[in-house]
Amino acid sequence: MLRISRLTDYGTVILVYLAQRGDRLCSASDVAAETHVALPTAQKLLKVLAKAGLVESTRGSEGGYCLARPPSSITAAEIVDALEGPVAITECSTEASQCELESMCHTGGAWQRINQAIRDALADVTLDELDCPPPAARTPAHKTAGVTARQQR
Amino acid sequence: MLRISRLTDYGTVILVYLAQRGDRLCSASDVAAETHVALPTAQKLLKVLAKAGLVESTRGSEGGYCLARPPSSITAAEIVDALEGPVAITECSTEASQCELESMCHTGGAWQRINQAIRDALADVTLDELDCPPPAARTPAHKTAGVTARQQR
DNA sequence: CAATATCGGACTATTTTAGTCCAATATGTT
DNA sequence: AACATATTGGACTAAAATAGTCCGATATTG
């Protein structure tokens, strides 16, 4: 259905939470408790985010995670890239793969354009914008105004 | 990885082929042979596309499929909608679902905006634009210029 | 009436995604 | 120095979405 994975969704919530905490370190347990993401899942996500360089980790007692950069410099595109790999609408956008079977593959350029447009849209939103529902302005004409779902398990 | 499903990819190829054929009827076997999509899969896709109103079907001997509307009036958004349901980046964009757990769901408005941007990008591309690599103009600055992959089975 | 082709649904297999767990390592405290 | 706490890394299982297949029914043409 052309959606981001649940893990990416959870990961975003976690990042938003870390953004709210500022520079203070948060253990994985803290994050899980506050965001209502299952602990093992939160641990997994924090590991991935750390490897991607979006959060920094401190080991040992009193250790924990915090954002590696200010929230205004982290974009949705980076988050998606970190959690589910580079955006690639069509299959061959990433790998060479066995295409061009007799050059009958007429679809191509346009999907690349769409892909780029999506990337642009993602790059345009930063973490601090994800923090809170829009400041009453922006684009108020949305039909399905429900808030993002999130379930415990 | 935020990609369209393979079926949607195949479906697009099929629609492009039908567009090239103009008003002439094509049997599912024809389509499968020409597009190199497995026959049962092509049948399935054509059924879905017919139900969505993108193609018209004629039964009986000498029957087949053809586009229901001119290619310039069919957008990528419609194709995606038909083949994998409405675009909904986040889980609750579609159903009410059990969200707002203690109103700690701060992520919301921004994803809706991203979702809308993606829809706009999809709505901006029509079937005849998907037909062929871009007419040398548009946005020539794309890095990954590979053509979309498609494999037999 | 026979041949061809869509229609509609059910069904299986495959792949991707979620989620869990455990041993190892690092840091601070007693 | 030893212990408690917390990250790290990888492997592993379970669940769900996606792909792909098949069959009987229906409609149309010759």
Short mmCIF file of C-alpha atoms (C1' of nucleotides) in Angstrom, two decimals:
data_model
loop_
_atom_site.label_atom_id
_atom_site.label_comp_id
_atom_site.label_asym_id
_atom_site.label_seq_id
_atom_site.Cartn_x
_atom_site.Cartn_y
_atom_site.Cartn_z
CA MET A 1 0.00 0.00 0.00
CA LEU A 2 2.96 2.28 -0.38
CA ARG A 3 3.44 2.87 3.26
CA ILE A 4 6.42 3.13 5.52
CA SER A 5 7.02 0.10 7.68
CA ARG A 6 5.83 0.01 11.24
CA LEU A 7 9.42 0.02 12.41
CA THR A 8 10.01 3.31 10.65
CA ASP A 9 6.91 4.65 12.25
CA TYR A 10 8.08 3.56 15.69
CA GLY A 11 11.54 4.86 14.96
CA THR A 12 10.15 8.28 14.22
CA VAL A 13 8.27 8.34 17.47
CA ILE A 14 11.44 7.42 19.30
CA LEU A 15 13.40 10.17 17.58
CA VAL A 16 10.72 12.69 18.40
CA TYR A 17 10.90 11.65 22.02
CA LEU A 18 14.67 12.01 22.06
CA ALA A 19 14.31 15.43 20.49
CA GLN A 20 12.05 16.49 23.31
CA ARG A 21 14.58 15.30 25.85
CA GLY A 22 17.29 17.50 24.41
CA ASP A 23 20.81 16.51 25.40
CA ARG A 24 19.85 14.31 28.31
CA LEU A 25 20.70 10.63 27.91
CA CYS A 26 17.83 8.16 27.78
CA SER A 27 18.22 4.43 28.31
CA ALA A 28 16.42 2.09 25.97
CA SER A 29 14.08 1.19 28.83
CA ASP A 30 13.18 4.84 29.29
CA VAL A 31 12.40 5.22 25.64
CA ALA A 32 10.32 2.07 25.54
CA ALA A 33 8.33 3.07 28.59
CA GLU A 34 7.63 6.58 27.38
CA THR A 35 6.87 5.80 23.76
CA HIS A 36 4.97 2.56 24.42
CA VAL A 37 7.13 0.71 21.95
CA ALA A 38 8.01 -2.81 23.10
CA LEU A 39 11.42 -2.83 24.74
CA PRO A 40 13.19 -5.30 22.42
CA THR A 41 11.91 -3.39 19.45
CA ALA A 42 13.06 -0.09 20.87
CA GLN A 43 16.49 -1.57 21.50
CA LYS A 44 16.69 -2.78 17.95
CA LEU A 45 15.64 0.54 16.53
CA LEU A 46 18.05 2.51 18.68
CA LYS A 47 20.87 0.29 17.51
CA VAL A 48 19.99 0.90 13.88
CA LEU A 49 19.63 4.62 14.44
CA ALA A 50 22.98 4.72 16.19
CA LYS A 51 24.67 2.93 13.35
CA ALA A 52 23.12 5.38 10.90
CA GLY A 53 24.54 8.23 12.93
CA LEU A 54 21.22 9.79 13.86
CA VAL A 55 21.62 9.11 17.57
CA GLU A 56 24.69 8.79 19.74
CA SER A 57 25.10 6.09 22.32
CA THR A 58 26.94 6.10 25.62
CA ARG A 59 27.73 2.78 27.17
CA GLY A 60 27.84 1.57 30.68
CA SER A 61 25.93 2.49 33.76
CA GLU A 62 24.05 5.74 33.39
CA GLY A 63 24.56 5.40 29.68
CA GLY A 64 21.92 5.86 27.05
CA TYR A 65 21.04 7.55 23.80
CA CYS A 66 20.59 11.08 22.60
CA LEU A 67 20.24 12.76 19.26
CA ALA A 68 23.49 13.20 17.38
CA ARG A 69 22.40 16.47 15.82
CA PRO A 70 19.82 19.20 16.46
CA PRO A 71 16.31 18.13 15.45
CA SER A 72 16.09 20.85 12.84
CA SER A 73 18.90 19.25 10.86
CA ILE A 74 17.45 15.75 10.73
CA THR A 75 15.09 15.14 7.85
CA ALA A 76 12.42 12.53 7.27
CA ALA A 77 14.44 11.37 4.29
CA GLU A 78 17.34 10.47 6.56
CA ILE A 79 15.06 8.65 8.94
CA VAL A 80 13.51 6.58 6.19
CA ASP A 81 16.90 5.88 4.68
CA ALA A 82 18.24 4.72 8.01
CA LEU A 83 15.34 2.48 8.89
CA GLU A 84 14.33 0.93 5.63
CA GLY A 85 17.08 1.64 3.21
CA PRO A 86 17.17 4.13 0.38
CA VAL A 87 13.86 5.07 -1.18
CA ALA A 88 13.51 3.17 -4.41
CA ILE A 89 10.04 3.05 -5.85
CA THR A 90 10.93 0.58 -8.55
CA GLU A 91 13.00 -2.52 -8.23
CA CYS A 92 16.01 -1.62 -10.29
CA SER A 93 16.55 1.82 -8.85
CA THR A 94 19.00 0.27 -6.46
CA GLU A 95 20.68 -2.68 -8.10
CA ALA A 96 21.61 -3.19 -11.72
CA SER A 97 19.41 -6.29 -11.83
CA GLN A 98 18.54 -8.17 -14.96
CA CYS A 99 16.44 -5.62 -16.76
CA GLU A 100 16.28 -4.52 -20.37
CA LEU A 101 14.96 -7.85 -21.58
CA GLU A 102 15.02 -7.05 -25.25
CA SER A 103 14.69 -3.36 -24.41
CA MET A 104 10.98 -3.76 -23.98
CA CYS A 105 11.04 -1.90 -20.71
CA HIS A 106 9.46 1.37 -21.71
CA THR A 107 8.69 2.42 -18.19
CA GLY A 108 11.62 4.15 -16.65
CA GLY A 109 12.28 7.82 -16.65
CA ALA A 110 8.97 8.77 -15.16
CA TRP A 111 9.29 6.49 -12.18
CA GLN A 112 12.66 8.03 -11.50
CA ARG A 113 11.02 11.42 -11.49
CA ILE A 114 8.34 10.25 -9.10
CA ASN A 115 10.98 8.75 -6.90
CA GLN A 116 12.83 12.04 -6.81
CA ALA A 117 9.67 13.93 -5.98
CA ILE A 118 9.06 11.65 -3.03
CA ARG A 119 12.61 12.09 -1.83
CA ASP A 120 12.19 15.84 -2.06
CA ALA A 121 9.03 15.69 -0.02
CA LEU A 122 10.77 13.63 2.64
CA ALA A 123 13.82 15.86 2.67
CA ASP A 124 11.63 18.87 3.21
CA VAL A 125 10.37 17.77 6.60
CA THR A 126 12.65 17.91 9.62
CA LEU A 127 12.43 16.18 12.93
CA ASP A 128 11.24 19.20 14.84
CA GLU A 129 8.40 19.58 12.38
CA LEU A 130 7.41 16.03 13.09
CA ASP A 131 7.26 16.81 16.75
CA CYS A 132 3.85 18.37 16.92
CA PRO A 133 0.68 18.71 14.87
CA PRO A 134 1.03 21.63 12.47
CA PRO A 135 0.87 25.17 13.91
CA ALA A 136 -2.66 25.64 12.59
CA ALA A 137 -1.33 26.84 9.28
CA ARG A 138 0.31 24.97 6.40
CA THR A 139 -2.23 22.84 4.57
CA PRO A 140 -5.48 22.68 6.49
CA ALA A 141 -7.41 21.01 3.72
CA HIS A 142 -6.69 17.42 4.66
CA LYS A 143 -9.58 15.04 4.80
CA THR A 144 -8.31 12.23 6.98
CA ALA A 145 -7.09 14.28 9.86
CA GLY A 146 -6.61 11.33 12.21
CA VAL A 147 -3.41 11.08 14.15
CA THR A 148 -0.86 8.40 13.45
CA ALA A 149 -1.66 5.05 15.01
CA ARG A 150 0.63 3.19 17.26
CA GLN A 151 -0.14 0.02 19.10
CA GLN A 152 1.61 -1.66 21.95
CA ARG A 153 2.44 -4.99 20.40
CA MET B 1 12.13 0.16 1.41
CA LEU B 2 9.23 2.36 0.43
CA ARG B 3 8.68 0.84 -2.93
CA ILE B 4 5.67 0.00 -4.98
CA SER B 5 4.87 -3.68 -5.13
CA ARG B 6 6.03 -5.80 -8.02
CA LEU B 7 2.43 -6.25 -9.11
CA THR B 8 2.02 -2.51 -9.46
CA ASP B 9 5.19 -2.43 -11.48
CA TYR B 10 3.91 -5.16 -13.77
CA GLY B 11 0.53 -3.51 -13.93
CA THR B 12 2.11 -0.32 -15.17
CA VAL B 13 3.95 -2.17 -17.89
CA ILE B 14 0.72 -3.76 -18.97
CA LEU B 15 -1.07 -0.43 -19.09
CA VAL B 16 1.73 1.09 -21.11
CA TYR B 17 1.44 -1.77 -23.55
CA LEU B 18 -2.30 -1.30 -23.86
CA ALA B 19 -1.74 2.40 -24.42
CA GLN B 20 0.53 1.61 -27.33
CA ARG B 21 -2.10 -0.64 -28.83
CA GLY B 22 -4.66 2.11 -28.89
CA ASP B 23 -8.23 0.90 -29.23
CA ARG B 24 -7.44 -2.59 -30.44
CA LEU B 25 -8.48 -5.37 -28.10
CA CYS B 26 -5.75 -7.51 -26.56
CA SER B 27 -6.32 -10.87 -24.96
CA ALA B 28 -4.61 -11.62 -21.68
CA SER B 29 -2.37 -14.05 -23.53
CA ASP B 30 -1.28 -11.33 -25.91
CA VAL B 31 -0.45 -9.03 -23.07
CA ALA B 32 1.48 -11.70 -21.21
CA ALA B 33 3.48 -12.64 -24.27
CA GLU B 34 4.37 -9.09 -25.18
CA THR B 35 5.14 -7.79 -21.72
CA HIS B 36 6.85 -10.92 -20.44
CA VAL B 37 4.64 -11.01 -17.41
CA ALA B 38 3.57 -14.53 -16.45
CA LEU B 39 0.14 -15.28 -17.88
CA PRO B 40 -1.73 -15.99 -14.63
CA THR B 41 -0.32 -12.83 -13.17
CA ALA B 42 -1.33 -10.80 -16.19
CA GLN B 43 -4.84 -12.22 -15.96
CA LYS B 44 -5.06 -11.27 -12.34
CA LEU B 45 -3.81 -7.76 -12.96
CA LEU B 46 -6.15 -7.18 -15.88
CA LYS B 47 -9.06 -8.26 -13.73
CA VAL B 48 -8.11 -5.79 -11.02
CA LEU B 49 -7.55 -3.01 -13.52
CA ALA B 50 -10.91 -3.73 -15.11
CA LYS B 51 -12.67 -3.57 -11.78
CA ALA B 52 -10.97 -0.26 -11.07
CA GLY B 53 -12.25 1.07 -14.36
CA LEU B 54 -8.87 1.69 -15.93
CA VAL B 55 -9.36 -0.90 -18.65
CA GLU B 56 -12.47 -2.22 -20.34
CA SER B 57 -13.06 -5.85 -21.03
CA THR B 58 -14.93 -7.60 -23.78
CA ARG B 59 -15.93 -11.18 -23.29
CA GLY B 60 -16.17 -14.10 -25.57
CA SER B 61 -14.25 -15.12 -28.61
CA GLU B 62 -12.17 -12.29 -30.06
CA GLY B 63 -12.62 -10.51 -26.78
CA GLY B 64 -9.92 -8.84 -24.77
CA TYR B 65 -8.93 -5.69 -22.96
CA CYS B 66 -8.28 -2.11 -23.91
CA LEU B 67 -7.80 1.13 -22.04
CA ALA B 68 -10.99 2.71 -20.78
CA ARG B 69 -9.70 6.25 -21.24
CA PRO B 70 -6.99 8.02 -23.21
CA PRO B 71 -3.52 7.52 -21.74
CA SER B 72 -3.12 11.21 -21.06
CA SER B 73 -5.99 11.12 -18.57
CA ILE B 74 -4.73 8.19 -16.51
CA THR B 75 -2.36 9.16 -13.73
CA ALA B 76 0.15 7.16 -11.77
CA ALA B 77 -1.88 7.94 -8.67
CA GLU B 78 -4.85 6.10 -10.12
CA ILE B 79 -2.71 3.14 -11.06
CA VAL B 80 -1.23 2.85 -7.61
CA ASP B 81 -4.64 3.29 -6.02
CA ALA B 82 -6.09 0.56 -8.20
CA LEU B 83 -3.32 -1.95 -7.64
CA GLU B 84 -2.33 -1.49 -4.04
CA GLY B 85 -5.01 0.58 -2.46
CA PRO B 86 -4.91 4.20 -1.46
CA VAL B 87 -1.55 5.68 -0.63
CA ALA B 88 -1.23 5.85 3.13
CA ILE B 89 2.22 6.38 4.47
CA THR B 90 1.26 5.86 8.08
CA GLU B 91 -0.93 3.19 9.49
CA CYS B 92 -3.85 5.25 10.67
CA SER B 93 -4.26 7.31 7.57
CA THR B 94 -6.78 4.78 6.41
CA GLU B 95 -8.57 3.30 9.40
CA ALA B 96 -9.48 4.91 12.66
CA SER B 97 -7.40 2.30 14.50
CA GLN B 98 -6.59 2.41 18.15
CA CYS B 99 -4.39 5.47 18.26
CA GLU B 100 -4.17 8.36 20.67
CA LEU B 101 -2.89 6.26 23.53
CA GLU B 102 -2.92 8.95 26.17
CA SER B 103 -2.38 11.53 23.44
CA MET B 104 1.30 10.78 23.38
CA CYS B 105 1.27 10.48 19.65
CA HIS B 106 3.03 13.65 18.65
CA THR B 107 3.77 12.55 15.16
CA GLY B 108 0.93 13.27 12.85
CA GLY B 109 0.43 16.36 10.81
CA ALA B 110 3.77 16.18 9.12
CA TRP B 111 3.27 12.66 7.84
CA GLN B 112 -0.03 13.75 6.39
CA ARG B 113 1.80 16.49 4.55
CA ILE B 114 4.37 14.06 3.24
CA ASN B 115 1.61 11.73 2.18
CA GLN B 116 -0.06 14.51 0.26
CA ALA B 117 3.20 15.47 -1.43
CA ILE B 118 3.63 11.91 -2.62
CA ARG B 119 0.09 11.82 -3.92
CA ASP B 120 0.71 15.04 -5.79
CA ALA B 121 3.83 13.61 -7.35
CA LEU B 122 1.94 10.53 -8.46
CA ALA B 123 -0.98 12.54 -9.77
CA ASP B 124 1.35 14.65 -11.83
CA VAL B 125 2.50 11.78 -14.04
CA THR B 126 0.20 10.37 -16.69
CA LEU B 127 0.28 7.08 -18.49
CA ASP B 128 1.60 8.49 -21.73
CA GLU B 129 4.49 10.02 -19.83
CA LEU B 130 5.27 6.62 -18.44
CA ASP B 131 5.41 5.25 -21.93
CA CYS B 132 8.88 6.28 -22.87
CA PRO B 133 12.03 7.60 -21.26
CA PRO B 134 11.71 11.37 -20.90
CA PRO B 135 11.91 13.51 -24.06
CA ALA B 136 15.44 14.61 -23.24
CA ALA B 137 14.10 17.51 -21.22
CA ARG B 138 12.43 17.65 -17.82
CA THR B 139 14.98 16.87 -15.09
CA PRO B 140 18.17 15.51 -16.60
CA ALA B 141 20.12 15.66 -13.37
CA HIS B 142 19.23 12.21 -12.13
CA LYS B 143 22.03 10.05 -10.92
CA THR B 144 20.59 6.54 -11.12
CA ALA B 145 19.45 6.60 -14.69
CA GLY B 146 18.94 2.84 -14.94
CA VAL B 147 15.78 1.53 -16.44
CA THR B 148 13.15 -0.22 -14.39
CA ALA B 149 13.75 -3.90 -13.83
CA ARG B 150 11.36 -6.60 -14.67
CA GLN B 151 11.96 -10.29 -14.48
CA GLN B 152 10.04 -13.19 -15.92
CA ARG B 153 9.11 -15.08 -12.79
"C1'" DC C 1 -23.22 -26.12 -30.31
"C1'" DA C 2 -18.33 -25.58 -30.00
"C1'" DA C 3 -14.36 -22.62 -29.31
"C1'" DT C 4 -12.44 -18.73 -27.15
"C1'" DA C 5 -11.80 -15.49 -23.55
"C1'" DT C 6 -13.18 -12.99 -19.45
"C1'" DC C 7 -14.92 -13.35 -14.48
"C1'" DG C 8 -14.71 -14.48 -9.72
"C1'" DG C 9 -12.93 -16.60 -6.10
"C1'" DA C 10 -10.12 -19.75 -3.41
"C1'" DC C 11 -5.82 -21.50 -2.48
"C1'" DT C 12 -0.61 -22.19 -1.87
"C1'" DA C 13 4.00 -20.64 -1.74
"C1'" DT C 14 7.33 -17.19 -1.16
"C1'" DT C 15 9.25 -13.19 0.64
"C1'" DT C 16 9.43 -9.46 3.67
"C1'" DT C 17 8.76 -7.57 8.00
"C1'" DA C 18 8.28 -7.83 13.20
"C1'" DG C 19 9.67 -9.14 17.19
"C1'" DT C 20 12.65 -11.84 20.60
"C1'" DC C 21 16.69 -13.44 22.80
"C1'" DC C 22 21.52 -14.12 24.27
"C1'" DA C 23 26.43 -13.50 24.80
"C1'" DA C 24 29.91 -9.83 24.66
"C1'" DT C 25 31.66 -5.26 25.77
"C1'" DA C 26 32.00 -0.89 27.99
"C1'" DT C 27 31.29 2.40 31.85
"C1'" DG C 28 30.48 4.07 36.34
"C1'" DT C 29 29.93 2.93 41.41
"C1'" DT C 30 30.81 0.61 45.68
"C1'" DA D 1 38.94 -4.82 41.99
"C1'" DA D 2 34.42 -6.41 41.56
"C1'" DC D 3 29.68 -5.56 40.54
"C1'" DA D 4 25.66 -3.50 38.46
"C1'" DT D 5 23.87 -1.26 34.55
"C1'" DA D 6 23.40 -0.42 29.71
"C1'" DT D 7 24.81 -0.68 24.91
"C1'" DT D 8 26.41 -3.80 20.95
"C1'" DG D 9 26.07 -7.29 17.58
"C1'" DG D 10 24.23 -11.08 15.67
"C1'" DA D 11 21.19 -14.96 15.22
"C1'" DC D 12 16.84 -16.76 15.43
"C1'" DT D 13 11.56 -17.40 15.35
"C1'" DA D 14 7.04 -15.92 14.28
"C1'" DA D 15 3.73 -13.40 11.78
"C1'" DA D 16 1.91 -11.02 7.96
"C1'" DA D 17 1.79 -9.23 3.43
"C1'" DT D 18 2.71 -10.26 -1.29
"C1'" DA D 19 3.10 -13.22 -5.45
"C1'" DG D 20 1.67 -16.47 -8.08
"C1'" DT D 21 -1.49 -20.47 -9.46
"C1'" DC D 22 -5.61 -22.88 -10.54
"C1'" DC D 23 -10.47 -24.04 -11.48
"C1'" DG D 24 -15.34 -23.66 -12.52
"C1'" DA D 25 -18.71 -20.36 -14.39
"C1'" DT D 26 -20.27 -17.09 -17.84
"C1'" DA D 27 -20.52 -14.63 -22.09
"C1'" DT D 28 -19.72 -14.01 -27.11
"C1'" DT D 29 -18.57 -15.26 -31.81
"C1'" DG D 30 -18.73 -18.34 -35.72
#
